[in-house]
Structure formats: structure tokens, C-alpha cells
């Protein structure tokens, strides 16, 4: 495939997603990689194709003592640099490694391309300021990168796509600023009154004010950060997107909170992460059911940000 937005630093995982000594498969711009983390928290990634007879290394296992990935086909071992470990020293890499930049718990990669953008500092700033809650909404969505990107810049889809969850009836952008690849938007979403049954099924609703004020910070194209305020305290959703293939996009959210009281974390953790799963599920349904893109014949207010992002994409 033709690589999408080459030179972008992609946030491909948070360390908590990888487990320890467990091979994980990731796909970026049409290429598969195996990625693993050892007990020390060091992370390695190799081209997933075994240089012997092309088995997928991610189906193999990790040899803890030697810090190698073992191929599932003939059990040959490769270290984090892709060197075949046959007991000899100084051998050359046979499996291609994927360059990673690990900053705190975030794992970034340029996917082998010349960097065109710096790795954002915002992610680490949030990690230092807030408490990590968990990962939510991890999905491979059938749909091109642009559609998946734009739904996150679309301030009018709350009323349709997400009506079931929060029953947002009105959505208003109160301020917005753009500067190159970064954008900041403030919005106010008004909810309908939820029934008792709905609240029981989703206790988070109880904590969300009738008019929810959120700030969204965009770092085109990899990241969308949503800051919100609920009755229990503040929350931040760091939404990460990357192109797996032409028609497949990966999304996951790293969620942070500042609870007013520590006991609230255990009380709300599950339902908060579940609510985000639902939101992503709803976006997925919307994207996966779209007909091929055409020139829109209707324009709604607050769509300029969406068009701005589309332009950044086309002029990359
Ligand atoms: S295919 Fe991997 S060891 Fe043979
Ligand atoms: Fe959405």
C-alpha cells in the first residue's frame, strides 16, 4: 500500500497494553510487526515475518532468559535487534527491527520513515499531571484513516452517533483556535434527561452535568485529547489513531483522571472505561456503514475544523 502520512510519529501502544514477555502483533501502514516488553519494561519490535520460512513471529513466544522472540515454526530465536541467536557472537540482524521511541509508558514510531513532525510533548505532560486509569476503546476499525480521523473533528455527530449513550441533544463550539498541526476547541454539550434505568445501566451518567463542558486538543494526525469535568473530578481521554492498512484504522484511548477522593477510582473505573468502549463502538458503526465519500451538499455550523483537518491530510 501507499503509506499514509509518512513521517508522522504514531503512538502505537501504551506499555500497559503489551503485557510482559508476551508477543503482540501490530500493523502499521500495511506492515506487520511483533512487539514485546520484557520484565525491565524495555520494548522491542521486529518485522513479523520470520527470515527463515516466513512464519508470523507474533504467534511464537518469548524466551525470558535470552530476551528473544522464538519463532513458532522451527523455534529459531531472534533478539530485539533481529539478530539470529545461534550461540555465535557478533551476528548481523536478519529480521528487520522497527525503530521505537519509548517516552514514559508511550511507545512511538515513525514506521521507518524520515520524521516530519516531532513527537508531541503533551502526552507525557498529561501522564505526569493526572493518574492513569486504563485503556479503553481499543479497536481495529474497518475504514480508511481519513474517515476515522474526521469523525473526531466532527462536532455535530454527538446528536446522532452517540445519542444512545449520553443523549446529547445540542452541541455548541464556544471557542476554537488553530495553529499548524495543533487545534484547540471548547465545546458545550447539553444532555437530555436520563431515565432511572439508563442511569442504573451507566452510573457515569449520574456524574455528568446537564451541560458538559469539554476542551479538545488536536495534534494532527495522531492524537485527539479530550478534557472533561464530571462530579467525581477531571478526566482526560488521549485518543490515538494510526493507519493499519488502506481500509483499516486502529484506535485506542489512554484514560487519565483526577478523582476528588481516592475511593472514587475503584467505584467509577469500570463504568468509565466501558462508556468509552461504547463511544468507540458507536463511532465504528457510523464509519463502517458509510457509503463512499462524495462532496457534501449540506454544510452545518462548526464544520470548519473538519475541513481544516481534511486539508492538512490532503496537503501532507
Ligand atoms: S520459519 Fe521461523 S524458524 Fe523457521
Ligand atoms: Fe464519536
Tab-separated table of C-alpha atoms and ligand atoms in Angstrom:
chain	number	residue	atom	x	y	z
A	1	UNK	CA	0.000	0.000	0.000
A	2	UNK	CA	0.980	3.633	-0.380
A	3	UNK	CA	1.951	4.736	3.147
A	4	UNK	CA	-0.485	7.120	4.823
A	5	UNK	CA	1.027	10.374	6.150
A	6	UNK	CA	4.662	9.154	6.200
A	7	UNK	CA	6.826	10.993	8.713
A	8	UNK	CA	4.115	11.124	11.369
A	9	UNK	CA	5.113	9.915	14.816
A	10	UNK	CA	2.459	7.304	15.552
A	11	UNK	CA	1.568	6.342	19.090
A	12	UNK	CA	1.245	2.600	18.590
A	13	UNK	CA	0.785	1.458	22.172
A	14	UNK	CA	0.880	2.246	25.848
A	15	UNK	CA	3.056	-0.127	27.872
A	16	UNK	CA	0.049	-1.383	29.817
A	17	UNK	CA	-1.327	-2.836	26.575
A	18	UNK	CA	1.622	-5.127	25.898
A	19	UNK	CA	1.787	-7.410	28.908
A	20	UNK	CA	5.196	-8.759	29.929
A	21	UNK	CA	7.148	-11.262	27.840
A	22	UNK	CA	4.226	-11.691	25.528
A	23	UNK	CA	4.408	-11.224	21.760
A	24	UNK	CA	1.858	-8.768	20.346
A	25	UNK	CA	1.140	-8.125	16.716
A	26	UNK	CA	0.700	-4.620	15.436
A	27	UNK	CA	0.095	-3.457	11.882
A	28	UNK	CA	1.189	-0.057	10.649
A	29	UNK	CA	0.815	1.182	7.083
A	30	UNK	CA	0.329	-2.311	5.736
A	31	UNK	CA	3.260	-3.925	7.559
A	32	UNK	CA	3.008	-6.389	10.436
A	33	UNK	CA	5.348	-6.233	13.405
A	34	UNK	CA	5.818	-8.240	16.559
A	35	UNK	CA	6.276	-6.133	19.670
A	36	UNK	CA	7.114	-7.250	23.186
A	37	UNK	CA	8.124	-5.882	26.556
A	38	UNK	CA	10.483	-7.601	28.990
A	39	UNK	CA	10.320	-7.507	32.802
A	40	UNK	CA	12.550	-4.446	32.850
A	41	UNK	CA	9.995	-2.570	30.747
A	42	UNK	CA	12.229	-2.496	27.656
A	43	UNK	CA	10.256	-2.722	24.435
A	44	UNK	CA	11.312	-4.298	21.144
A	45	UNK	CA	9.673	-4.570	17.749
A	46	UNK	CA	10.622	-6.592	14.675
A	47	UNK	CA	9.163	-7.184	11.254
A	48	UNK	CA	6.718	-10.007	11.923
A	49	UNK	CA	7.956	-12.178	9.046
A	50	UNK	CA	10.472	-14.784	10.175
A	51	UNK	CA	13.554	-14.582	7.933
A	52	UNK	CA	13.760	-18.381	7.864
A	53	UNK	CA	10.491	-19.522	6.286
A	54	UNK	CA	8.194	-16.557	6.831
A	55	UNK	CA	6.157	-17.688	9.816
A	56	UNK	CA	4.482	-14.909	11.843
A	57	UNK	CA	6.780	-14.296	14.800
A	58	UNK	CA	3.895	-12.907	16.840
A	59	UNK	CA	2.496	-16.445	17.065
A	60	UNK	CA	5.688	-17.501	18.802
A	61	UNK	CA	6.794	-16.950	22.376
A	62	UNK	CA	9.415	-15.045	24.357
A	63	UNK	CA	12.479	-16.709	25.843
A	64	UNK	CA	12.840	-14.772	29.079
A	65	UNK	CA	16.440	-15.750	29.851
A	66	UNK	CA	17.752	-14.699	26.465
A	67	UNK	CA	15.272	-11.886	25.821
A	68	UNK	CA	14.470	-13.269	22.391
A	69	UNK	CA	11.398	-13.979	20.355
A	70	UNK	CA	11.095	-17.629	19.405
A	71	UNK	CA	9.528	-18.413	16.042
A	72	UNK	CA	6.512	-20.748	16.266
A	73	UNK	CA	7.578	-22.745	13.164
A	74	UNK	CA	11.122	-24.058	13.842
A	75	UNK	CA	11.804	-22.314	17.149
A	76	UNK	CA	14.669	-20.158	15.913
A	77	UNK	CA	15.370	-17.210	18.193
A	78	UNK	CA	15.875	-13.526	17.392
A	79	UNK	CA	16.825	-10.762	19.773
A	80	UNK	CA	15.332	-7.272	19.873
A	81	UNK	CA	17.693	-6.137	17.113
A	82	UNK	CA	16.611	-9.006	14.854
A	83	UNK	CA	19.835	-10.986	15.254
A	84	UNK	CA	19.533	-14.737	14.946
A	85	UNK	CA	20.737	-16.213	18.226
A	86	UNK	CA	22.580	-19.394	17.354
A	87	UNK	CA	25.182	-19.093	20.100
A	88	UNK	CA	27.676	-17.190	17.923
A	89	UNK	CA	28.644	-13.614	18.753
A	90	UNK	CA	28.518	-10.550	16.508
A	91	UNK	CA	25.992	-11.816	14.042
A	92	UNK	CA	24.152	-9.378	11.788
A	93	UNK	CA	20.432	-8.658	12.076
A	94	UNK	CA	18.376	-10.892	9.784
A	95	UNK	CA	14.958	-9.726	10.889
A	96	UNK	CA	14.370	-6.022	10.351
A	97	UNK	CA	13.676	-4.100	13.551
A	98	UNK	CA	11.191	-1.258	13.910
A	99	UNK	CA	12.634	1.922	15.390
A	100	UNK	CA	10.762	2.871	18.556
A	101	UNK	CA	10.834	5.874	20.803
A	102	UNK	CA	9.649	4.994	24.261
A	103	UNK	CA	8.724	8.037	26.317
A	104	UNK	CA	7.370	7.135	29.730
A	105	UNK	CA	4.766	4.479	29.042
A	106	UNK	CA	4.111	5.618	25.487
A	107	UNK	CA	5.533	3.770	22.514
A	108	UNK	CA	6.019	5.871	19.397
A	109	UNK	CA	7.317	5.021	15.960
A	110	UNK	CA	7.821	6.736	12.632
A	111	UNK	CA	7.311	3.347	10.977
A	112	UNK	CA	10.684	3.548	9.258
A	113	UNK	CA	10.089	6.947	7.609
A	114	UNK	CA	12.032	10.179	7.860
A	115	UNK	CA	10.442	12.229	10.714
A	116	UNK	CA	8.342	15.117	9.510
A	117	UNK	CA	6.887	16.076	12.881
A	118	UNK	CA	8.243	15.947	16.397
A	119	UNK	CA	6.836	13.595	18.993
A	120	UNK	CA	4.281	15.655	20.931
A	121	UNK	CA	5.150	16.593	24.493
A	122	UNK	CA	1.538	16.817	25.571
A	123	UNK	CA	1.163	13.075	26.219
A	124	UNK	CA	3.883	12.941	28.815
A	125	UNK	CA	2.695	16.174	30.400
A	126	UNK	CA	-0.742	14.617	30.936
A	127	UNK	CA	0.786	11.434	32.330
A	128	UNK	CA	2.666	13.482	34.913
A	129	UNK	CA	-0.305	15.626	35.871
A	130	UNK	CA	-3.057	13.020	36.013
A	131	UNK	CA	-3.461	9.487	37.270
A	132	UNK	CA	-3.563	6.710	34.698
A	133	UNK	CA	-6.933	4.961	34.772
A	134	UNK	CA	-6.730	2.434	31.959
A	135	UNK	CA	-7.027	1.751	28.253
A	136	UNK	CA	-10.392	1.857	26.545
A	137	UNK	CA	-11.879	1.644	23.089
A	138	UNK	CA	-9.098	-0.447	21.596
A	139	UNK	CA	-10.326	-1.434	18.134
A	140	UNK	CA	-9.377	-2.081	14.549
A	141	UNK	CA	-11.988	-0.239	12.549
A	142	UNK	CA	-12.857	-1.183	9.016
A	143	UNK	CA	-12.487	2.184	7.359
A	144	UNK	CA	-9.842	4.445	5.891
A	145	UNK	CA	-7.725	6.675	8.084
A	146	UNK	CA	-9.298	9.927	6.891
A	147	UNK	CA	-12.863	8.894	7.819
A	148	UNK	CA	-11.659	7.735	11.227
A	149	UNK	CA	-9.771	10.955	11.722
A	150	UNK	CA	-12.587	13.231	10.656
A	151	UNK	CA	-15.252	11.761	12.918
A	152	UNK	CA	-13.128	13.061	15.784
A	153	UNK	CA	-13.169	16.565	14.308
A	154	UNK	CA	-16.901	16.434	13.707
A	155	UNK	CA	-18.765	18.369	16.380
A	156	UNK	CA	-22.186	17.543	15.055
A	157	UNK	CA	-22.119	13.772	15.270
A	158	UNK	CA	-22.832	13.609	19.022
A	159	UNK	CA	-26.541	14.131	18.454
A	160	UNK	CA	-26.748	11.210	16.017
A	161	UNK	CA	-23.955	8.722	16.525
A	162	UNK	CA	-23.804	8.989	20.319
A	163	UNK	CA	-27.422	9.750	21.132
A	164	UNK	CA	-27.922	6.435	22.954
A	165	UNK	CA	-25.203	6.880	25.483
A	166	UNK	CA	-25.275	10.447	26.682
A	167	UNK	CA	-28.381	11.650	24.894
A	168	UNK	CA	-26.695	14.787	23.747
A	169	UNK	CA	-29.377	16.980	22.246
A	170	UNK	CA	-27.329	20.058	21.443
A	171	UNK	CA	-23.700	20.704	20.886
A	172	UNK	CA	-22.052	24.094	20.699
A	173	UNK	CA	-18.493	25.137	19.937
A	174	UNK	CA	-17.689	28.083	22.202
A	175	UNK	CA	-14.087	28.768	21.159
A	176	UNK	CA	-11.555	27.412	18.730
A	177	UNK	CA	-8.007	28.174	17.705
A	178	UNK	CA	-5.792	26.551	15.109
A	179	UNK	CA	-2.083	26.740	14.600
A	180	UNK	CA	-0.485	24.471	12.056
A	181	UNK	CA	-0.969	20.901	13.175
A	182	UNK	CA	-2.452	21.790	16.539
A	183	UNK	CA	-6.000	22.859	17.229
A	184	UNK	CA	-7.916	23.589	20.377
A	185	UNK	CA	-11.666	23.661	20.672
A	186	UNK	CA	-14.024	24.306	23.558
A	187	UNK	CA	-17.484	22.871	23.396
A	188	UNK	CA	-20.637	22.545	25.432
A	189	UNK	CA	-22.893	19.555	25.106
A	190	UNK	CA	-26.390	19.558	26.507
A	191	UNK	CA	-27.861	16.229	27.549
A	192	UNK	CA	-31.467	15.163	27.686
A	193	UNK	CA	-32.780	13.870	30.985
A	194	UNK	CA	-31.794	10.271	31.512
A	195	UNK	CA	-34.237	7.754	32.877
A	196	UNK	CA	-33.530	5.920	36.117
A	197	UNK	CA	-32.976	2.735	34.130
A	198	UNK	CA	-30.386	4.399	31.925
A	199	UNK	CA	-28.532	5.709	34.958
A	200	UNK	CA	-28.516	2.256	36.554
A	201	UNK	CA	-27.035	0.821	33.385
A	202	UNK	CA	-24.424	3.545	33.174
A	203	UNK	CA	-23.646	5.163	36.548
A	204	UNK	CA	-21.263	7.628	34.853
A	205	UNK	CA	-24.354	9.473	33.656
A	206	UNK	CA	-25.084	10.450	37.221
A	207	UNK	CA	-21.807	12.300	37.398
A	208	UNK	CA	-22.061	14.192	34.134
A	209	UNK	CA	-23.567	17.663	34.381
A	210	UNK	CA	-26.521	18.611	32.246
A	211	UNK	CA	-24.246	20.850	30.222
A	212	UNK	CA	-20.941	19.102	29.807
A	213	UNK	CA	-18.060	21.447	29.028
A	214	UNK	CA	-15.119	19.863	27.333
A	215	UNK	CA	-11.919	21.027	25.737
A	216	UNK	CA	-10.494	19.137	22.813
A	217	UNK	CA	-6.869	19.460	21.822
A	218	UNK	CA	-5.819	18.035	18.491
A	219	UNK	CA	-2.366	17.122	17.368
A	220	UNK	CA	-2.871	16.268	13.749
A	221	UNK	CA	-2.914	13.463	12.732
A	222	UNK	CA	-2.155	11.008	15.518
A	223	UNK	CA	-3.864	12.412	18.577
A	224	UNK	CA	-7.037	13.878	19.959
A	225	UNK	CA	-7.152	14.807	23.643
A	226	UNK	CA	-10.444	15.401	25.388
A	227	UNK	CA	-10.570	17.085	28.798
A	228	UNK	CA	-13.770	16.949	30.782
A	229	UNK	CA	-15.149	17.672	34.205
A	230	UNK	CA	-17.559	15.385	36.000
A	231	UNK	CA	-18.861	15.301	39.554
A	232	UNK	CA	-16.080	12.938	40.655
A	233	UNK	CA	-13.282	15.096	39.281
A	234	UNK	CA	-11.480	15.617	35.995
A	235	UNK	CA	-10.849	13.156	33.228
A	236	UNK	CA	-8.669	13.156	30.139
A	237	UNK	CA	-9.017	10.866	27.153
A	238	UNK	CA	-5.919	10.619	24.972
A	239	UNK	CA	-7.259	9.199	21.745
A	240	UNK	CA	-4.712	7.647	19.441
A	241	UNK	CA	-5.247	6.701	15.811
A	242	UNK	CA	-2.959	5.059	13.298
A	243	UNK	CA	-3.397	3.538	9.844
A	244	UNK	CA	-3.115	-0.240	9.865
A	245	UNK	CA	-3.959	-0.668	6.212
A	246	UNK	CA	-5.675	1.309	3.498
A	247	UNK	CA	-9.117	0.372	4.806
A	248	UNK	CA	-8.276	-0.374	8.421
A	249	UNK	CA	-7.575	2.031	11.241
A	250	UNK	CA	-6.517	1.348	14.787
A	251	UNK	CA	-7.867	3.350	17.671
A	252	UNK	CA	-7.267	3.217	21.418
A	253	UNK	CA	-7.658	5.637	24.278
A	254	UNK	CA	-5.366	6.168	27.230
A	255	UNK	CA	-7.583	7.435	30.009
A	256	UNK	CA	-6.478	9.575	32.935
A	257	UNK	CA	-8.367	11.021	35.880
A	258	UNK	CA	-8.033	13.291	38.869
A	259	UNK	CA	-10.547	11.932	41.332
A	260	UNK	CA	-11.718	14.074	44.200
A	261	UNK	CA	-11.366	11.170	46.604
A	262	UNK	CA	-9.240	8.044	46.065
A	263	UNK	CA	-12.147	5.625	46.676
A	264	UNK	CA	-13.836	7.003	43.569
A	265	UNK	CA	-11.316	5.341	41.317
A	266	UNK	CA	-12.468	1.833	42.092
A	267	UNK	CA	-16.064	2.980	42.033
A	268	UNK	CA	-16.029	4.559	38.585
A	269	UNK	CA	-13.158	2.876	36.761
A	270	UNK	CA	-15.137	0.076	35.174
A	271	UNK	CA	-18.107	2.127	34.054
A	272	UNK	CA	-15.925	4.946	32.713
A	273	UNK	CA	-13.844	2.628	30.581
A	274	UNK	CA	-16.988	0.836	29.477
A	275	UNK	CA	-18.641	4.120	28.482
A	276	UNK	CA	-15.621	4.932	26.306
A	277	UNK	CA	-15.769	1.452	24.741
A	278	UNK	CA	-19.371	2.213	23.850
A	279	UNK	CA	-18.482	5.590	22.337
A	280	UNK	CA	-15.826	3.989	20.129
A	281	UNK	CA	-18.232	1.216	19.207
A	282	UNK	CA	-20.770	3.809	18.094
A	283	UNK	CA	-18.163	5.656	16.002
A	284	UNK	CA	-17.156	2.332	14.477
A	285	UNK	CA	-20.719	1.564	13.450
A	286	UNK	CA	-21.053	5.017	11.918
A	287	UNK	CA	-17.824	4.684	9.927
A	288	UNK	CA	-18.310	1.107	8.854
A	289	UNK	CA	-21.727	1.897	7.404
A	290	UNK	CA	-20.795	4.941	5.351
A	291	UNK	CA	-21.193	4.884	1.596
A	292	UNK	CA	-18.178	6.042	-0.429
A	293	UNK	CA	-17.278	9.696	0.102
A	294	UNK	CA	-18.904	12.372	-2.057
A	295	UNK	CA	-18.909	16.149	-1.955
A	296	UNK	CA	-21.425	17.127	0.811
A	297	UNK	CA	-24.426	19.091	-0.420
A	298	UNK	CA	-25.242	20.497	3.020
A	299	UNK	CA	-22.973	22.413	5.371
A	300	UNK	CA	-23.545	22.545	9.122
A	301	UNK	CA	-22.096	25.043	11.584
A	302	UNK	CA	-18.859	24.016	13.310
A	303	UNK	CA	-17.623	22.078	10.328
A	304	UNK	CA	-14.695	24.345	9.518
A	305	UNK	CA	-12.388	22.355	11.812
A	306	UNK	CA	-13.324	19.207	9.983
A	307	UNK	CA	-12.456	20.773	6.637
A	308	UNK	CA	-9.248	22.181	8.057
A	309	UNK	CA	-8.162	18.683	9.139
A	310	UNK	CA	-9.082	17.262	5.769
A	311	UNK	CA	-6.937	19.903	4.112
A	312	UNK	CA	-3.968	19.083	6.347
A	313	UNK	CA	-4.405	15.479	5.299
A	314	UNK	CA	-4.551	16.251	1.591
A	315	UNK	CA	-1.618	18.691	1.700
A	316	UNK	CA	0.655	16.453	3.774
B	1	LIG	S1	10.035	-20.085	9.866
B	1	LIG	FE1	10.728	-19.189	11.643
B	1	LIG	S2	12.096	-20.594	12.401
B	1	LIG	FE2	11.521	-21.424	10.546
B	2	LIG	FE1	-17.645	9.978	18.182
